[in-house]
Amino acid sequence: MFTSKQLVALLLAVLVVGSLAGVATAQQGPSAGGTVVVEEGETFTGDLEAIGGTVVIAGTVDGNVETTAGTVLVTETGEITGTLEGVAGSATIEGTVGGDVSLSAGAVFVRDTATIDGSLEAAGGNVRLDGAVGGDVRVGAEDLVVGPNTRVGGSLEYNAESTAIDSAAVVDGGVTEVDNVGIDSPPIAGVPVEFGQFEGPTIPNWVFSGYWLLVNLVLGSIIVLVAPEFARRVTGLGTKKAVRSGGAGLLTIVGVPIVLLVLLLTIVGIPLSLAGGVGFLLALWVASIYGALVLGAWLLSLADYNNRWVALFTGLFVLTLLDFVPLGGVLEFAVLIVGLGAFALALRGESGHDGDDDVGAADEGSQEGAPMA
């Protein structure tokens, strides 16, 4: 069954791949671009490997289709004579697939006009089946809906948190709820991926927390080393103008996604929106590091002690501990908002105070000539 973390990883991977700029058509063979289309009335002969923000099969593909995209659509006029394998944000089948179908997506829809001659394997947050499938169906989902027009020649095996199966649906081989449904997916950017629930050794949460603490320490160290004055300015804003920084961070975390969504609604803006989404996720990561630096500096100031390296470690360590505390996520979000706002204000040239020496002032005074102070 898809877990929330697997969905996030899937959608992020699709977002990165889908942000490739340009427009390509299926006539070019294996294609990558903002939009990959087989037009209605056209026939592509051979196997089609398509990567894009949107992949549309409205004509005929005389062969197999393997795709990674933000959106995959096989329209009512679309026909794939071979198999269909895909990783996507959403995947919709309204037409005909002559072979097997294997899809991993945030949402998978098999409409009432769809015909799949082979088997169907689907993993997704939301899976809706209302068409005809000649073979077996295996589904791992958060939510599964089987509509009244469903006709399955084989069996239906599923694992889902919520399930609704219409009484008019016909499944010749019977319906079975199982504990584990693993779905093998085509590789993302050449890397094999498997989604689904599986049995295996359980890794304690503290191992992941410790790993991310080390990763963030490395990134934070790079940030301080590369731009120490900017880091000092951000920290000054976060500690001395926390309310203003928090307000700016809240506006940023709400406003930027709205702008990206507006861009996504325009054909020209789709590549910009996808690329901007990736950039914004990276900016949030950096902002979380600055937020930890602000938190650490504030905690050290309570003891009248200033050292940027100790502040960085202290802030990141406290945030790691919050993973195991009730309502810790709320506090982590508050730190992120302050860090993001201070980061945004610093980019505009603002500072918390002339000089902004609250972080590193002491280590500069006590370690004159040291390049890191």
CSV table of N, CA and C in Angstrom, one decimal, residues 186-323:
chain,number,residue,atom,x,y,z
A,186,PRO,N,8.3,1.4,-13.7
A,186,PRO,CA,9.4,1.7,-14.6
A,186,PRO,C,10.3,2.7,-13.9
A,187,PRO,N,11.6,2.7,-14.3
A,187,PRO,CA,12.6,3.6,-13.6
A,187,PRO,C,12.3,5.0,-13.7
A,188,ILE,N,12.6,5.8,-12.7
A,188,ILE,CA,12.6,7.3,-12.8
A,188,ILE,C,14.0,7.8,-13.1
A,189,ALA,N,14.2,8.4,-14.2
A,189,ALA,CA,15.5,8.9,-14.7
A,189,ALA,C,16.5,7.8,-14.6
A,190,GLY,N,16.1,6.6,-15.0
A,190,GLY,CA,17.1,5.5,-15.0
A,190,GLY,C,17.3,4.7,-13.7
A,191,VAL,N,16.6,5.1,-12.6
A,191,VAL,CA,16.7,4.5,-11.3
A,191,VAL,C,15.5,3.6,-11.1
A,192,PRO,N,15.6,2.3,-10.9
A,192,PRO,CA,14.5,1.4,-10.7
A,192,PRO,C,13.8,1.8,-9.4
A,193,VAL,N,12.4,1.8,-9.4
A,193,VAL,CA,11.7,2.2,-8.2
A,193,VAL,C,10.6,1.1,-8.0
A,194,GLU,N,10.4,0.8,-6.7
A,194,GLU,CA,9.2,-0.1,-6.4
A,194,GLU,C,8.4,0.6,-5.4
A,195,PHE,N,7.1,0.6,-5.6
A,195,PHE,CA,6.1,1.2,-4.7
A,195,PHE,C,5.2,0.1,-4.2
A,196,GLY,N,4.8,0.3,-3.0
A,196,GLY,CA,3.9,-0.7,-2.5
A,196,GLY,C,4.3,-1.1,-1.1
A,197,GLN,N,3.5,-1.9,-0.4
A,197,GLN,CA,3.8,-2.3,1.0
A,197,GLN,C,4.6,-3.6,0.9
A,198,PHE,N,5.6,-3.7,1.7
A,198,PHE,CA,6.4,-4.9,1.7
A,198,PHE,C,6.9,-5.3,3.1
A,199,GLU,N,7.2,-6.5,3.2
A,199,GLU,CA,7.7,-7.0,4.5
A,199,GLU,C,9.2,-6.8,4.5
A,200,GLY,N,9.8,-6.4,5.6
A,200,GLY,CA,11.3,-6.2,5.6
A,200,GLY,C,11.7,-5.7,7.0
A,201,PRO,N,13.0,-5.5,7.2
A,201,PRO,CA,13.4,-5.1,8.5
A,201,PRO,C,13.0,-3.6,8.8
A,202,THR,N,12.6,-3.4,10.0
A,202,THR,CA,12.1,-2.0,10.4
A,202,THR,C,13.3,-1.2,10.9
A,203,ILE,N,13.5,0.0,10.3
A,203,ILE,CA,14.6,0.8,10.7
A,203,ILE,C,14.0,1.8,11.7
A,204,PRO,N,14.6,2.0,12.9
A,204,PRO,CA,14.1,2.9,13.9
A,204,PRO,C,14.1,4.3,13.4
A,205,ASN,N,13.1,5.1,13.8
A,205,ASN,CA,13.0,6.5,13.4
A,205,ASN,C,14.2,7.3,13.8
A,206,TRP,N,14.8,7.0,14.9
A,206,TRP,CA,16.0,7.8,15.4
A,206,TRP,C,17.1,7.7,14.4
A,207,VAL,N,17.2,6.5,13.6
A,207,VAL,CA,18.2,6.4,12.6
A,207,VAL,C,18.1,7.4,11.5
A,208,PHE,N,16.8,7.6,11.1
A,208,PHE,CA,16.6,8.6,10.0
A,208,PHE,C,16.8,10.0,10.6
A,209,SER,N,16.3,10.2,11.8
A,209,SER,CA,16.5,11.5,12.4
A,209,SER,C,18.0,11.9,12.5
A,210,GLY,N,18.8,10.9,13.0
A,210,GLY,CA,20.2,11.1,13.1
A,210,GLY,C,20.9,11.4,11.7
A,211,TYR,N,20.4,10.7,10.7
A,211,TYR,CA,21.0,10.9,9.4
A,211,TYR,C,20.7,12.3,8.9
A,212,TRP,N,19.4,12.7,9.0
A,212,TRP,CA,19.1,14.1,8.6
A,212,TRP,C,19.8,15.2,9.4
A,213,LEU,N,20.0,14.9,10.7
A,213,LEU,CA,20.8,15.8,11.5
A,213,LEU,C,22.2,16.0,10.9
A,214,LEU,N,22.8,14.9,10.5
A,214,LEU,CA,24.1,15.0,9.9
A,214,LEU,C,24.1,15.8,8.5
A,215,VAL,N,23.1,15.4,7.7
A,215,VAL,CA,23.0,16.1,6.4
A,215,VAL,C,22.8,17.6,6.6
A,216,ASN,N,21.9,17.9,7.5
A,216,ASN,CA,21.6,19.4,7.7
A,216,ASN,C,22.8,20.1,8.3
A,217,LEU,N,23.6,19.4,9.1
A,217,LEU,CA,24.8,20.0,9.7
A,217,LEU,C,25.8,20.3,8.6
A,218,VAL,N,25.9,19.4,7.6
A,218,VAL,CA,26.8,19.6,6.5
A,218,VAL,C,26.3,20.8,5.6
A,219,LEU,N,25.0,20.8,5.3
A,219,LEU,CA,24.5,21.9,4.5
A,219,LEU,C,24.6,23.2,5.3
A,220,GLY,N,24.3,23.2,6.6
A,220,GLY,CA,24.5,24.4,7.4
A,220,GLY,C,25.9,24.9,7.5
A,221,SER,N,26.8,24.0,7.6
A,221,SER,CA,28.2,24.4,7.6
A,221,SER,C,28.6,25.1,6.3
A,222,ILE,N,28.2,24.5,5.2
A,222,ILE,CA,28.4,25.1,3.9
A,222,ILE,C,27.9,26.5,3.8
A,223,ILE,N,26.6,26.6,4.3
A,223,ILE,CA,26.0,28.0,4.2
A,223,ILE,C,26.8,29.0,5.0
A,224,VAL,N,27.2,28.6,6.2
A,224,VAL,CA,28.0,29.6,7.0
A,224,VAL,C,29.3,29.9,6.4
A,225,LEU,N,30.0,28.8,5.8
A,225,LEU,CA,31.3,29.0,5.3
A,225,LEU,C,31.3,29.9,4.0
A,226,VAL,N,30.3,29.6,3.1
A,226,VAL,CA,30.2,30.3,1.9
A,226,VAL,C,29.8,31.8,2.0
A,227,ALA,N,28.8,32.0,2.9
A,227,ALA,CA,28.2,33.4,3.0
A,227,ALA,C,28.1,33.7,4.5
A,228,PRO,N,29.1,33.9,5.2
A,228,PRO,CA,29.0,34.1,6.7
A,228,PRO,C,28.3,35.4,7.0
A,229,GLU,N,28.5,36.5,6.2
A,229,GLU,CA,27.9,37.8,6.5
A,229,GLU,C,26.4,37.7,6.3
A,230,PHE,N,26.0,37.0,5.2
A,230,PHE,CA,24.6,36.8,4.9
A,230,PHE,C,23.9,36.0,6.0
A,231,ALA,N,24.6,34.9,6.5
A,231,ALA,CA,24.0,34.1,7.5
A,231,ALA,C,23.9,34.9,8.8
A,232,ARG,N,24.8,35.8,9.1
A,232,ARG,CA,24.7,36.7,10.2
A,232,ARG,C,23.6,37.6,10.1
A,233,ARG,N,23.3,38.2,8.9
A,233,ARG,CA,22.2,39.1,8.7
A,233,ARG,C,20.9,38.4,8.9
A,234,VAL,N,20.8,37.2,8.3
A,234,VAL,CA,19.5,36.4,8.5
A,234,VAL,C,19.3,36.1,9.9
A,235,THR,N,20.3,35.7,10.7
A,235,THR,CA,20.2,35.4,12.1
A,235,THR,C,19.8,36.6,12.9
A,236,GLY,N,20.3,37.8,12.5
A,236,GLY,CA,20.0,39.0,13.2
A,236,GLY,C,18.5,39.3,13.0
A,237,LEU,N,18.0,39.1,11.8
A,237,LEU,CA,16.6,39.4,11.5
A,237,LEU,C,15.7,38.4,12.2
A,238,GLY,N,16.1,37.2,12.3
A,238,GLY,CA,15.3,36.2,13.0
A,238,GLY,C,15.2,36.4,14.5
A,239,THR,N,16.3,36.8,15.1
A,239,THR,CA,16.3,37.0,16.5
A,239,THR,C,15.8,38.3,17.0
A,240,LYS,N,16.1,39.4,16.2
A,240,LYS,CA,15.7,40.7,16.6
A,240,LYS,C,14.4,41.2,16.0
A,241,LYS,N,14.0,40.6,14.9
A,241,LYS,CA,12.7,41.0,14.2
A,241,LYS,C,12.0,39.7,13.9
A,242,ALA,N,11.7,38.9,15.0
A,242,ALA,CA,11.1,37.6,14.8
A,242,ALA,C,9.7,37.7,14.3
A,243,VAL,N,8.9,38.7,14.8
A,243,VAL,CA,7.5,38.8,14.4
A,243,VAL,C,7.5,39.2,12.9
A,244,ARG,N,8.3,40.2,12.5
A,244,ARG,CA,8.4,40.6,11.1
A,244,ARG,C,8.8,39.5,10.2
A,245,SER,N,9.8,38.8,10.7
A,245,SER,CA,10.3,37.6,9.9
A,245,SER,C,9.3,36.5,9.7
A,246,GLY,N,8.5,36.3,10.8
A,246,GLY,CA,7.5,35.3,10.8
A,246,GLY,C,6.4,35.7,9.8
A,247,GLY,N,6.0,37.0,9.8
A,247,GLY,CA,5.0,37.4,8.9
A,247,GLY,C,5.4,37.3,7.5
A,248,ALA,N,6.7,37.7,7.2
A,248,ALA,CA,7.2,37.6,5.8
A,248,ALA,C,7.3,36.1,5.4
A,249,GLY,N,7.6,35.2,6.3
A,249,GLY,CA,7.7,33.8,6.0
A,249,GLY,C,6.3,33.2,5.7
A,250,LEU,N,5.3,33.7,6.5
A,250,LEU,CA,4.0,33.2,6.2
A,250,LEU,C,3.5,33.6,4.9
A,251,LEU,N,3.7,34.9,4.5
A,251,LEU,CA,3.3,35.4,3.2
A,251,LEU,C,4.0,34.6,2.1
A,252,THR,N,5.3,34.3,2.3
A,252,THR,CA,6.1,33.6,1.3
A,252,THR,C,5.6,32.2,1.1
A,253,ILE,N,5.3,31.5,2.2
A,253,ILE,CA,4.9,30.1,2.0
A,253,ILE,C,3.5,29.9,1.5
A,254,VAL,N,2.7,31.0,1.6
A,254,VAL,CA,1.4,31.0,1.0
A,254,VAL,C,1.4,31.6,-0.4
A,255,GLY,N,2.1,32.6,-0.6
A,255,GLY,CA,2.1,33.4,-1.9
A,255,GLY,C,2.8,32.7,-3.0
A,256,VAL,N,3.9,32.1,-2.7
A,256,VAL,CA,4.7,31.4,-3.8
A,256,VAL,C,3.9,30.3,-4.4
A,257,PRO,N,3.3,29.3,-3.7
A,257,PRO,CA,2.5,28.3,-4.3
A,257,PRO,C,1.4,28.8,-5.1
A,258,ILE,N,0.8,29.9,-4.7
A,258,ILE,CA,-0.3,30.5,-5.5
A,258,ILE,C,0.2,31.0,-6.8
A,259,VAL,N,1.3,31.6,-6.8
A,259,VAL,CA,1.9,32.1,-8.1
A,259,VAL,C,2.3,30.9,-9.0
A,260,LEU,N,2.8,29.9,-8.4
A,260,LEU,CA,3.2,28.7,-9.2
A,260,LEU,C,2.0,28.0,-9.8
A,261,LEU,N,0.9,28.0,-9.0
A,261,LEU,CA,-0.4,27.4,-9.5
A,261,LEU,C,-0.9,28.2,-10.6
A,262,VAL,N,-0.9,29.5,-10.5
A,262,VAL,CA,-1.4,30.4,-11.6
A,262,VAL,C,-0.5,30.1,-12.9
A,263,LEU,N,0.8,30.0,-12.7
A,263,LEU,CA,1.6,29.7,-13.9
A,263,LEU,C,1.3,28.4,-14.5
A,264,LEU,N,1.0,27.4,-13.6
A,264,LEU,CA,0.7,26.1,-14.1
A,264,LEU,C,-0.6,26.0,-15.0
A,265,LEU,N,-1.5,27.0,-14.8
A,265,LEU,CA,-2.7,27.0,-15.5
A,265,LEU,C,-2.5,27.6,-16.9
A,266,THR,N,-1.3,28.1,-17.2
A,266,THR,CA,-1.0,28.6,-18.6
A,266,THR,C,0.0,27.7,-19.2
A,267,ILE,N,-0.2,27.4,-20.5
A,267,ILE,CA,0.6,26.5,-21.2
A,267,ILE,C,2.1,27.0,-21.2
A,268,VAL,N,2.3,28.2,-21.4
A,268,VAL,CA,3.7,28.8,-21.5
A,268,VAL,C,4.3,28.7,-20.1
A,269,GLY,N,3.5,28.8,-19.0
A,269,GLY,CA,4.1,28.9,-17.7
A,269,GLY,C,4.3,27.5,-17.1
A,270,ILE,N,3.9,26.4,-17.7
A,270,ILE,CA,4.0,25.1,-17.1
A,270,ILE,C,5.5,24.8,-16.7
A,271,PRO,N,6.4,24.9,-17.7
A,271,PRO,CA,7.8,24.6,-17.3
A,271,PRO,C,8.3,25.5,-16.2
A,272,LEU,N,8.0,26.8,-16.2
A,272,LEU,CA,8.4,27.7,-15.2
A,272,LEU,C,7.8,27.3,-13.8
A,273,SER,N,6.5,26.9,-13.8
A,273,SER,CA,5.9,26.5,-12.6
A,273,SER,C,6.6,25.2,-12.0
A,274,LEU,N,6.8,24.3,-12.8
A,274,LEU,CA,7.5,23.0,-12.4
A,274,LEU,C,8.9,23.3,-11.9
A,275,ALA,N,9.7,24.1,-12.6
A,275,ALA,CA,11.0,24.4,-12.2
A,275,ALA,C,11.0,25.2,-10.9
A,276,GLY,N,10.0,26.2,-10.9
A,276,GLY,CA,9.9,27.0,-9.7
A,276,GLY,C,9.5,26.2,-8.5
A,277,GLY,N,8.7,25.2,-8.7
A,277,GLY,CA,8.3,24.3,-7.5
A,277,GLY,C,9.6,23.6,-7.0
A,278,VAL,N,10.4,23.1,-7.8
A,278,VAL,CA,11.7,22.4,-7.4
A,278,VAL,C,12.5,23.5,-6.6
A,279,GLY,N,12.7,24.7,-7.2
A,279,GLY,CA,13.5,25.7,-6.6
A,279,GLY,C,12.9,26.1,-5.2
A,280,PHE,N,11.6,26.2,-5.1
A,280,PHE,CA,10.9,26.5,-3.8
A,280,PHE,C,11.2,25.5,-2.8
A,281,LEU,N,11.1,24.2,-3.2
A,281,LEU,CA,11.4,23.1,-2.2
A,281,LEU,C,12.8,23.2,-1.7
A,282,LEU,N,13.8,23.5,-2.6
A,282,LEU,CA,15.2,23.7,-2.1
A,282,LEU,C,15.3,24.9,-1.2
A,283,ALA,N,14.6,26.0,-1.6
A,283,ALA,CA,14.6,27.2,-0.7
A,283,ALA,C,14.1,26.9,0.7
A,284,LEU,N,13.0,26.1,0.7
A,284,LEU,CA,12.5,25.8,2.0
A,284,LEU,C,13.5,25.0,2.9
A,285,TRP,N,14.2,24.1,2.2
A,285,TRP,CA,15.3,23.3,2.9
A,285,TRP,C,16.3,24.3,3.5
A,286,VAL,N,16.8,25.2,2.7
A,286,VAL,CA,17.8,26.2,3.1
A,286,VAL,C,17.2,27.0,4.3
A,287,ALA,N,16.0,27.5,4.1
A,287,ALA,CA,15.3,28.3,5.1
A,287,ALA,C,15.2,27.5,6.4
A,288,SER,N,15.0,26.2,6.4
A,288,SER,CA,14.9,25.5,7.6
A,288,SER,C,16.2,25.5,8.3
A,289,ILE,N,17.3,25.5,7.6
A,289,ILE,CA,18.7,25.6,8.2
A,289,ILE,C,18.8,26.9,8.9
A,290,TYR,N,18.5,28.0,8.2
A,290,TYR,CA,18.5,29.3,8.8
A,290,TYR,C,17.6,29.4,10.0
A,291,GLY,N,16.5,28.8,9.9
A,291,GLY,CA,15.6,28.8,11.1
A,291,GLY,C,16.2,28.1,12.3
A,292,ALA,N,17.0,27.0,12.0
A,292,ALA,CA,17.7,26.3,13.1
A,292,ALA,C,18.8,27.2,13.7
A,293,LEU,N,19.5,27.9,12.8
A,293,LEU,CA,20.5,28.8,13.2
A,293,LEU,C,19.9,29.9,14.1
A,294,VAL,N,18.8,30.5,13.7
A,294,VAL,CA,18.1,31.5,14.5
A,294,VAL,C,17.7,30.9,15.9
A,295,LEU,N,17.1,29.7,15.9
A,295,LEU,CA,16.7,29.1,17.1
A,295,LEU,C,17.9,28.9,18.1
A,296,GLY,N,19.0,28.4,17.5
A,296,GLY,CA,20.2,28.1,18.3
A,296,GLY,C,20.8,29.4,18.9
A,297,ALA,N,20.8,30.4,18.0
A,297,ALA,CA,21.3,31.7,18.5
A,297,ALA,C,20.5,32.3,19.6
A,298,TRP,N,19.2,32.2,19.5
A,298,TRP,CA,18.3,32.7,20.6
A,298,TRP,C,18.5,31.9,21.9
A,299,LEU,N,18.6,30.6,21.8
A,299,LEU,CA,18.8,29.8,23.0
A,299,LEU,C,20.1,30.1,23.7
A,300,LEU,N,21.2,30.3,22.9
A,300,LEU,CA,22.5,30.6,23.4
A,300,LEU,C,22.5,32.0,24.1
A,301,SER,N,21.7,32.9,23.5
A,301,SER,CA,21.6,34.3,24.0
A,301,SER,C,21.0,34.3,25.4
A,302,LEU,N,20.2,33.3,25.8
A,302,LEU,CA,19.7,33.2,27.1
A,302,LEU,C,20.8,33.0,28.1
A,303,ALA,N,21.9,32.4,27.7
A,303,ALA,CA,23.0,32.2,28.6
A,303,ALA,C,24.2,33.2,28.3
A,304,ASP,N,23.9,34.2,27.5
A,304,ASP,CA,24.9,35.2,27.2
A,304,ASP,C,26.1,34.6,26.5
A,305,TYR,N,25.8,33.7,25.6
A,305,TYR,CA,26.9,33.1,24.8
A,305,TYR,C,26.6,33.1,23.3
A,306,ASN,N,27.6,33.5,22.5
A,306,ASN,CA,27.4,33.6,21.1
A,306,ASN,C,28.5,32.9,20.3
A,307,ASN,N,28.1,31.9,19.6
A,307,ASN,CA,29.0,31.2,18.7
A,307,ASN,C,28.2,30.6,17.6
A,308,ARG,N,28.4,30.9,16.3
A,308,ARG,CA,27.6,30.5,15.2
A,308,ARG,C,27.6,29.0,15.1
A,309,TRP,N,28.7,28.4,15.3
A,309,TRP,CA,28.8,26.9,15.1
A,309,TRP,C,28.0,26.2,16.2
A,310,VAL,N,28.2,26.6,17.4
A,310,VAL,CA,27.4,26.0,18.5
A,310,VAL,C,25.9,26.3,18.3
A,311,ALA,N,25.6,27.5,17.8
A,311,ALA,CA,24.2,27.9,17.5
A,311,ALA,C,23.6,27.0,16.4
A,312,LEU,N,24.4,26.7,15.4
A,312,LEU,CA,23.9,25.8,14.3
A,312,LEU,C,23.6,24.4,14.9
A,313,PHE,N,24.6,23.9,15.6
A,313,PHE,CA,24.3,22.5,16.1
A,313,PHE,C,23.2,22.5,17.1
A,314,THR,N,23.1,23.4,18.0
A,314,THR,CA,22.1,23.5,19.0
A,314,THR,C,20.7,23.5,18.4
A,315,GLY,N,20.5,24.4,17.4
A,315,GLY,CA,19.3,24.6,16.7
A,315,GLY,C,18.8,23.3,16.0
A,316,LEU,N,19.7,22.7,15.3
A,316,LEU,CA,19.4,21.5,14.5
A,316,LEU,C,19.1,20.3,15.5
A,317,PHE,N,19.9,20.3,16.6
A,317,PHE,CA,19.7,19.2,17.6
A,317,PHE,C,18.3,19.3,18.2
A,318,VAL,N,17.9,20.5,18.6
A,318,VAL,CA,16.6,20.8,19.2
A,318,VAL,C,15.5,20.4,18.2
A,319,LEU,N,15.6,20.8,17.0
A,319,LEU,CA,14.6,20.5,16.0
A,319,LEU,C,14.5,19.0,15.8
A,320,THR,N,15.6,18.2,15.8
A,320,THR,CA,15.6,16.8,15.7
A,320,THR,C,14.8,16.2,16.9
A,321,LEU,N,15.0,16.7,18.1
A,321,LEU,CA,14.3,16.2,19.3
A,321,LEU,C,12.8,16.5,19.2
A,322,LEU,N,12.4,17.6,18.5
A,322,LEU,CA,11.0,17.9,18.3
A,322,LEU,C,10.3,16.8,17.5
A,323,ASP,N,11.0,16.0,16.7
A,323,ASP,CA,10.4,15.0,16.0
A,323,ASP,C,9.7,13.9,16.9
